PDB file of C-alpha atoms and ligand atoms in Angstrom:
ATOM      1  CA  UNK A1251       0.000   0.000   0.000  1.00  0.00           C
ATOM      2  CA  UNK A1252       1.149   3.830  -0.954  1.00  0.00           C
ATOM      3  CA  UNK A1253      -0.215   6.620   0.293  1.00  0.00           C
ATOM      4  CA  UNK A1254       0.582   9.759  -1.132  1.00  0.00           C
ATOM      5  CA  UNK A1255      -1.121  13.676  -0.372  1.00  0.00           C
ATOM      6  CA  UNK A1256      -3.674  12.772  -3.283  1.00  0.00           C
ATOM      7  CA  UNK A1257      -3.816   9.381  -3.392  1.00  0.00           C
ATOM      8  CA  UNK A1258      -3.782   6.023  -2.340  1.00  0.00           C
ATOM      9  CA  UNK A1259      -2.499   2.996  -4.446  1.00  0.00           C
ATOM     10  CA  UNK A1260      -3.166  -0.829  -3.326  1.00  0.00           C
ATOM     11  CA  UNK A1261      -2.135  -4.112  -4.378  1.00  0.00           C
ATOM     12  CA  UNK A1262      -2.503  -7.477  -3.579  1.00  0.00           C
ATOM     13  CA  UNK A1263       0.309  -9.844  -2.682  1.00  0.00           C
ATOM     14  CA  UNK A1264      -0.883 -12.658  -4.796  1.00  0.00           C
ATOM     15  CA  UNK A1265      -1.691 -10.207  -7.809  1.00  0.00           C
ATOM     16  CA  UNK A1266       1.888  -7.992  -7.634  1.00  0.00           C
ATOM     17  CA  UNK A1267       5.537  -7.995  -9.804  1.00  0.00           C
ATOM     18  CA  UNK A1268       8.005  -6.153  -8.175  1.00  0.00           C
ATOM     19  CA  UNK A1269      10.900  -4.594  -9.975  1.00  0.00           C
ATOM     20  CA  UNK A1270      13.566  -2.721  -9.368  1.00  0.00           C
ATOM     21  CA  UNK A1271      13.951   0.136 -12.145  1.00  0.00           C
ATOM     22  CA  UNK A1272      16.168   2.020 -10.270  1.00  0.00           C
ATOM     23  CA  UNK A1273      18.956   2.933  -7.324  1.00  0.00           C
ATOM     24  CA  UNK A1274      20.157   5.811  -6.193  1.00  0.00           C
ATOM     25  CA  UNK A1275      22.856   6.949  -3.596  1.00  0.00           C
ATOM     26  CA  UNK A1276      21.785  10.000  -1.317  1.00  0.00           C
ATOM     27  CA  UNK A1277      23.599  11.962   1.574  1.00  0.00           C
ATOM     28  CA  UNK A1278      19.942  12.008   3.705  1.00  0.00           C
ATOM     29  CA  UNK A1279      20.573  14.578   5.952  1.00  0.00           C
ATOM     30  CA  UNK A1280      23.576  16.275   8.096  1.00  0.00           C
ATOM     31  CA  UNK A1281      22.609  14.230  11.732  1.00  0.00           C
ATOM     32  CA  UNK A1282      22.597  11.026  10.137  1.00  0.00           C
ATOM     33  CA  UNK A1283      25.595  11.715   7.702  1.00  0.00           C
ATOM     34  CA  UNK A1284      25.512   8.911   6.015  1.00  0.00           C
ATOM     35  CA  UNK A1285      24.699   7.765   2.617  1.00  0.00           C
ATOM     36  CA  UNK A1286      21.822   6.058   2.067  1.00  0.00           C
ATOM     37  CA  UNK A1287      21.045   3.791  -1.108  1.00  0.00           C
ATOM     38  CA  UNK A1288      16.993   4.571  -1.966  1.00  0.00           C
ATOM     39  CA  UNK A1289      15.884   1.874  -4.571  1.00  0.00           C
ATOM     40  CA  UNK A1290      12.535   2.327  -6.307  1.00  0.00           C
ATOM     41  CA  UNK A1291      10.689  -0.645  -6.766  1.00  0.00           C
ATOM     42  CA  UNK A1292       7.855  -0.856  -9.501  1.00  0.00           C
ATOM     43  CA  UNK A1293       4.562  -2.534  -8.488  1.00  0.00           C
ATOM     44  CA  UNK A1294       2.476  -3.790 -10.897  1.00  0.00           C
ATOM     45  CA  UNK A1295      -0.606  -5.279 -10.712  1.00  0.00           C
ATOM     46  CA  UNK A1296      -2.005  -8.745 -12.798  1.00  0.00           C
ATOM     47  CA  UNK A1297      -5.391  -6.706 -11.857  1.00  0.00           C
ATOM     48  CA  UNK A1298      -5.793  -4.133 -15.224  1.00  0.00           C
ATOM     49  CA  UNK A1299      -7.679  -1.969 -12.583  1.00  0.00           C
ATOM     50  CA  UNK A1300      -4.910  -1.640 -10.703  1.00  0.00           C
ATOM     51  CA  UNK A1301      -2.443   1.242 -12.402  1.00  0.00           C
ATOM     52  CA  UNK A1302       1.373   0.040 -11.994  1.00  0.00           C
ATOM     53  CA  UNK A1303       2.785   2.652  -8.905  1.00  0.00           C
ATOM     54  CA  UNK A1304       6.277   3.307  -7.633  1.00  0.00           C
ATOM     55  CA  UNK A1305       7.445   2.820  -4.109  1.00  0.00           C
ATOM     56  CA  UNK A1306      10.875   4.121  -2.679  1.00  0.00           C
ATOM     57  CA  UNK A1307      13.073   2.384   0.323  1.00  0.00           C
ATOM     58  CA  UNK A1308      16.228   2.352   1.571  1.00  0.00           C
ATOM     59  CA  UNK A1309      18.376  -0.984   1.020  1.00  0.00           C
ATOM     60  CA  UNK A1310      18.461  -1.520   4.170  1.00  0.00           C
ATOM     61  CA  UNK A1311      14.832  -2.178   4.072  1.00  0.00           C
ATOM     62  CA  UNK A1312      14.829  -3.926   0.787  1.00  0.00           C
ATOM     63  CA  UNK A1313      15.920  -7.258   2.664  1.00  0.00           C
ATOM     64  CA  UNK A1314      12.866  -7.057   4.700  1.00  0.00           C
ATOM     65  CA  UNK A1315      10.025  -6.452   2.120  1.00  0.00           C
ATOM     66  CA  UNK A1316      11.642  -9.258   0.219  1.00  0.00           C
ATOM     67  CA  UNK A1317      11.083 -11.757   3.322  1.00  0.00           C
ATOM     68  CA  UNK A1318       7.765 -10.058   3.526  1.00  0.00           C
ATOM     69  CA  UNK A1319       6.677 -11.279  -0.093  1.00  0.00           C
ATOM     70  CA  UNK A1320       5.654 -14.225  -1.562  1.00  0.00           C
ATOM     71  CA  UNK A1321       7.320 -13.554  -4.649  1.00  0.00           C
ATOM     72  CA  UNK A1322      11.018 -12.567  -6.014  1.00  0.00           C
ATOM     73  CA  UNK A1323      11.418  -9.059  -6.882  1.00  0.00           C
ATOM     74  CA  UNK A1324      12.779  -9.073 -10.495  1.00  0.00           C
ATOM     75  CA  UNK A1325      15.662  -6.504 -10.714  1.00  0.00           C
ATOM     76  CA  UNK A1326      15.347  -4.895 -14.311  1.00  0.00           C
ATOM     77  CA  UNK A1327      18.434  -1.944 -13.168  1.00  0.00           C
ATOM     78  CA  UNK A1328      20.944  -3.946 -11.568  1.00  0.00           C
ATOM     79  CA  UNK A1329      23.521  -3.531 -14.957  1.00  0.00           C
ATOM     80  CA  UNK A1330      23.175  -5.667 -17.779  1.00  0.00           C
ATOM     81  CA  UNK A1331      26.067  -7.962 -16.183  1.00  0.00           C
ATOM     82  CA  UNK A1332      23.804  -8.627 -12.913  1.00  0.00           C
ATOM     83  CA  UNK A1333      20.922  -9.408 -15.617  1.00  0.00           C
ATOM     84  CA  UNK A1334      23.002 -11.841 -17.536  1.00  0.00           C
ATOM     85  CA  UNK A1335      24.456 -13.429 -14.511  1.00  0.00           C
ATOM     86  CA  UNK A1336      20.983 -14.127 -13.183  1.00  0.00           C
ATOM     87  CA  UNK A1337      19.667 -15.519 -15.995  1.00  0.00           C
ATOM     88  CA  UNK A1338      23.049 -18.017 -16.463  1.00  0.00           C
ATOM     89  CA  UNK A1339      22.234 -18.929 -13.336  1.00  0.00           C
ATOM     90  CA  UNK A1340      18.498 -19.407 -13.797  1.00  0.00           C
ATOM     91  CA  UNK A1341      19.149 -21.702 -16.755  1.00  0.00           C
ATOM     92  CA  UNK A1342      21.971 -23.865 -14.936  1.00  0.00           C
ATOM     93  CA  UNK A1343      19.509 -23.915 -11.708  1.00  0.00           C
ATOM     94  CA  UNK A1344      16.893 -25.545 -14.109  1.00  0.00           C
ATOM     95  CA  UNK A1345      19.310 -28.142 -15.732  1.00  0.00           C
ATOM     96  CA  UNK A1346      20.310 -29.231 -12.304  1.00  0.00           C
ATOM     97  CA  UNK A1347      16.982 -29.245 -10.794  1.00  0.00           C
ATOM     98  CA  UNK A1348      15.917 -31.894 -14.236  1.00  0.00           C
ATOM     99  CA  UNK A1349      18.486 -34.384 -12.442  1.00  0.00           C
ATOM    100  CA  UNK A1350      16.667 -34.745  -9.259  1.00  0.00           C
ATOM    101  CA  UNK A1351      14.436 -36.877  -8.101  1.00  0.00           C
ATOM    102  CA  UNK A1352      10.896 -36.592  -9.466  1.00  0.00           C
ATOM    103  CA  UNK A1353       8.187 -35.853  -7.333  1.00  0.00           C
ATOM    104  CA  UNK A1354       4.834 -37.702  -7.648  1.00  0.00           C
ATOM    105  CA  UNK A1355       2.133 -36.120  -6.382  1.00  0.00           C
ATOM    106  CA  UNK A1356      -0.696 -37.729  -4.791  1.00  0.00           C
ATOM    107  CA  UNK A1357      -3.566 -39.305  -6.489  1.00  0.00           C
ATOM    108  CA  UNK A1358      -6.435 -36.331  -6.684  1.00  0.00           C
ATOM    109  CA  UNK A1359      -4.202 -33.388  -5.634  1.00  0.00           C
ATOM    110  CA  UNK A1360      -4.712 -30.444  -7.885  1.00  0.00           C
ATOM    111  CA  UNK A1361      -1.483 -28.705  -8.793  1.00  0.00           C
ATOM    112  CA  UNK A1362      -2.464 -25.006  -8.381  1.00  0.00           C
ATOM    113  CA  UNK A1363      -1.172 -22.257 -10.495  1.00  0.00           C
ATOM    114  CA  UNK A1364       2.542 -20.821  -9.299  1.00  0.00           C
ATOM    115  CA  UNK A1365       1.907 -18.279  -6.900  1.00  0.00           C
ATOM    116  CA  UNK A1366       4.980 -16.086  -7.815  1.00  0.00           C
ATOM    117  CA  UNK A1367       4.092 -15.787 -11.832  1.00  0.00           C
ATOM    118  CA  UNK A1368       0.412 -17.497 -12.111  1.00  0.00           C
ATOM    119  CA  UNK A1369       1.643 -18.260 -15.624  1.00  0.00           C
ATOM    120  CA  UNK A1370       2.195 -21.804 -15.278  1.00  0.00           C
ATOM    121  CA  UNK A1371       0.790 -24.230 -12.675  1.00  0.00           C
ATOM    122  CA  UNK A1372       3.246 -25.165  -9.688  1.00  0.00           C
ATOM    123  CA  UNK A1373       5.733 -27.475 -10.661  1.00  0.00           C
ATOM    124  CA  UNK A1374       8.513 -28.366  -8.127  1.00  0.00           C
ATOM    125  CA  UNK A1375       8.075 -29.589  -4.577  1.00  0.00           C
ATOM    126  CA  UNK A1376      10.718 -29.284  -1.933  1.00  0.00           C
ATOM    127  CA  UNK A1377      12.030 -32.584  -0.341  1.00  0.00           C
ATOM    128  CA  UNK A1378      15.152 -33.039   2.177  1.00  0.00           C
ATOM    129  CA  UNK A1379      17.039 -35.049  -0.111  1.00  0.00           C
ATOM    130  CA  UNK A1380      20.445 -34.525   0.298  1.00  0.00           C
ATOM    131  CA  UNK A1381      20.685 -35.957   3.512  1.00  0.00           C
ATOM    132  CA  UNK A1382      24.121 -37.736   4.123  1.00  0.00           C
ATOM    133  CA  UNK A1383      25.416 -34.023   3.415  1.00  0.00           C
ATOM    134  CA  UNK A1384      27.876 -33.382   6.551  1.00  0.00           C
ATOM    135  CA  UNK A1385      26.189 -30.162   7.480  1.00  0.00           C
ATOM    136  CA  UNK A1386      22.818 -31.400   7.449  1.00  0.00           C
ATOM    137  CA  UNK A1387      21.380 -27.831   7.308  1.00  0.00           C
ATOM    138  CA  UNK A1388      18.328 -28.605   5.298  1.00  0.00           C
ATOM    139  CA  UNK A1389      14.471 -28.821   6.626  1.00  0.00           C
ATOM    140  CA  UNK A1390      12.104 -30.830   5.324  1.00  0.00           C
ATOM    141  CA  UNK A1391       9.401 -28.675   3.682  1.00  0.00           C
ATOM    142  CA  UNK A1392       5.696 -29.233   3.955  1.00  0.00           C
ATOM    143  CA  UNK A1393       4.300 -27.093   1.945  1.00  0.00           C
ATOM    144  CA  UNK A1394       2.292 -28.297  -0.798  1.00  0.00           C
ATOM    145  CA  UNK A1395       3.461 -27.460  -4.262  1.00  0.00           C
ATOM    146  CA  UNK A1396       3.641 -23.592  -4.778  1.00  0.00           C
ATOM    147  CA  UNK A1397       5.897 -22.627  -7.240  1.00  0.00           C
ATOM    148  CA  UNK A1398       7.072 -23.082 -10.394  1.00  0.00           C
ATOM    149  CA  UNK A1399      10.780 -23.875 -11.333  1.00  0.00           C
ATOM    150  CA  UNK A1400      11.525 -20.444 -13.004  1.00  0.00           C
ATOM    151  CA  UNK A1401      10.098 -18.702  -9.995  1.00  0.00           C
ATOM    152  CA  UNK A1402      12.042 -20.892  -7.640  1.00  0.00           C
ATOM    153  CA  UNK A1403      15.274 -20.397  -9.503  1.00  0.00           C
ATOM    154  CA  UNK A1404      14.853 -16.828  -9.286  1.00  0.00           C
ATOM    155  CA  UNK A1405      13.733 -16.933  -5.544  1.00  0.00           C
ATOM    156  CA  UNK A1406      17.074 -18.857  -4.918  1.00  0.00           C
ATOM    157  CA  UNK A1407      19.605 -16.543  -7.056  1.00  0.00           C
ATOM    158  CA  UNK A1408      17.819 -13.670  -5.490  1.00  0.00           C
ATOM    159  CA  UNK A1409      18.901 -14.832  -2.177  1.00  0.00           C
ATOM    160  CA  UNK A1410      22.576 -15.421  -2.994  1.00  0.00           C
ATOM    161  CA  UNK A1411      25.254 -12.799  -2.441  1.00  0.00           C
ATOM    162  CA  UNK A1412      25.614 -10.925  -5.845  1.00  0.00           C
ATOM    163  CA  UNK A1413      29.540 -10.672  -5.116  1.00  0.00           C
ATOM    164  CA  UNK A1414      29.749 -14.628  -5.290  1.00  0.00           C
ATOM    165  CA  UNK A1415      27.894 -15.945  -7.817  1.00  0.00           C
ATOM    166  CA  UNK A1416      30.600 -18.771  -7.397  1.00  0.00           C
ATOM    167  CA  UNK A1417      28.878 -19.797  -4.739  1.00  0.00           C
ATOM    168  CA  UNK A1418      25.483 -20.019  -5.521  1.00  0.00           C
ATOM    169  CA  UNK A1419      25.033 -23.562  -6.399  1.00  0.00           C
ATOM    170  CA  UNK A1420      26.301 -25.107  -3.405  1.00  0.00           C
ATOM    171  CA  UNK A1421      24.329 -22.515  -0.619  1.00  0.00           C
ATOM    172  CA  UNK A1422      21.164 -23.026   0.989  1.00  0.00           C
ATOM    173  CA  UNK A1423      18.288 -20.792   0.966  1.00  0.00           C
ATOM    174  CA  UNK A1424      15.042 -20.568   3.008  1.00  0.00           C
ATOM    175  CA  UNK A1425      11.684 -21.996   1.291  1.00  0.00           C
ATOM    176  CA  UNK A1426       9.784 -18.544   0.385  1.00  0.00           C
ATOM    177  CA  UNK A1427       6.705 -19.580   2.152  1.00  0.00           C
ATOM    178  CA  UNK A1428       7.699 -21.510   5.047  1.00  0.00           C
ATOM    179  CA  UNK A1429      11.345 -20.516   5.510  1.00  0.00           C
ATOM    180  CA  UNK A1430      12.874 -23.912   5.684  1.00  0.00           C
ATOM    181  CA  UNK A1431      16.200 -24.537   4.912  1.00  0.00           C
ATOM    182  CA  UNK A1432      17.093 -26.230   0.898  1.00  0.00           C
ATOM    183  CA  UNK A1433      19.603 -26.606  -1.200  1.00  0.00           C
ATOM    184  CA  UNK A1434      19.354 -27.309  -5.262  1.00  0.00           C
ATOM    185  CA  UNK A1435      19.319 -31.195  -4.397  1.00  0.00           C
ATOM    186  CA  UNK A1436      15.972 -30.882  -1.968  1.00  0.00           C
ATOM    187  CA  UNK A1437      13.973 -28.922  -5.619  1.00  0.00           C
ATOM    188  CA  UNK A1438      12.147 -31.934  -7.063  1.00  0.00           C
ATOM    189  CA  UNK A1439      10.612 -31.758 -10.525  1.00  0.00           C
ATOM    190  CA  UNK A1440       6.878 -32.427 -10.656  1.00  0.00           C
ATOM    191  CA  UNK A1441       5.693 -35.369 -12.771  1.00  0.00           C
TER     192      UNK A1441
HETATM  193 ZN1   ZN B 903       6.147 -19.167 -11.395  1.00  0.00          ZN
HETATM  194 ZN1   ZN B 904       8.012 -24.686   2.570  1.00  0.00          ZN
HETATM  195 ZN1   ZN B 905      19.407 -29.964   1.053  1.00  0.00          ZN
END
């Protein structure tokens, strides 16, 4: 929600794409003497009665609105590199993901479409798989299927550190609706 002096824009959870179109660095004021990175975030709205709106936050905050969501925000400014990197990522998150074990779900269950895109039905199901792993970090997941691959792979690069993309493919990330622990072995393909 945005309020503004003449206005008010709201959007549903479910129904809203975030992106970031843009970052800026600003001194905010003499007390606090610091520089502060504001990002604007686009919000647009799967509802065509909803106009797309702006918001602004500080990148401190940004962490916390993206735990708050249910959905990656998509980062259209970070430089084309960032972009690129994402997407090579994306693409060797899928191929990895086809390895694993495929999920079967059970007799009458209704695969639902993917709550981050609602382009595509949910298609991957979390499983602790890769147990035997030394550092045993990862939670089973009980959520029923949510997501679709593409949305998951994003949700996953999106909470790597963009410094290391080295890293990405071995680290663990939280599941984006119940915040247990997985790592690219635990993401079963759907049959
Ligand atoms: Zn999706
Ligand atoms: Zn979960
Ligand atoms: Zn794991």
């Amino acid at each position: 929600m945005k309020v503004t002096t003449y206005s008010l824009h709201v959007s549903l959870h479910q129904d809203c794409h975030l992106t970031v179109t843009d970052s800026k660095h600003h001194s905010l004021s003499a007390e606090l003497n610091t520089p502060v990175q504001i990002v604007t975030i686009t919000v647009a709205s799967i509802n065509p009665r909803v106009k797309p709106f702006d918001i602004r936050l500080k990148s401190t905050e940004y962490v916390e609105l993206q735990e708050k969501l249910h959905a990656p925000i998509r980062n259209a400014a970070n430089v084309v590199i960032h972009l690129t990197m994402s997407e090579l990522f994306l693409e060797t998150f899928k191929s990895y993901v086809r390895l694993n074990e495929v999920y079967r779900c059970p007799s009458g269950q209704e695969l639902e479409p993917c709550i981050g895109c609602m382009q595509v039905n949910a298609n991957v199901k979390l499983l602790r798989l890769c147990q035997g792993d030394s550092e045993g970090e990862c939670q089973q997941c009980y959520c029923r299927p949510m997501w679709c691959l593409t949305c998951m792979g994003k949700w996953f690069a999106s909470r790597q550190d963009q410094q290391q993309p080295e890293t990405w493919l071995s680290s663990r990330v939280p599941c984006p609706t119940c915040r247990a622990k997985f790592c690219i072995l635990d993401v079963c393909p759907i049959n």
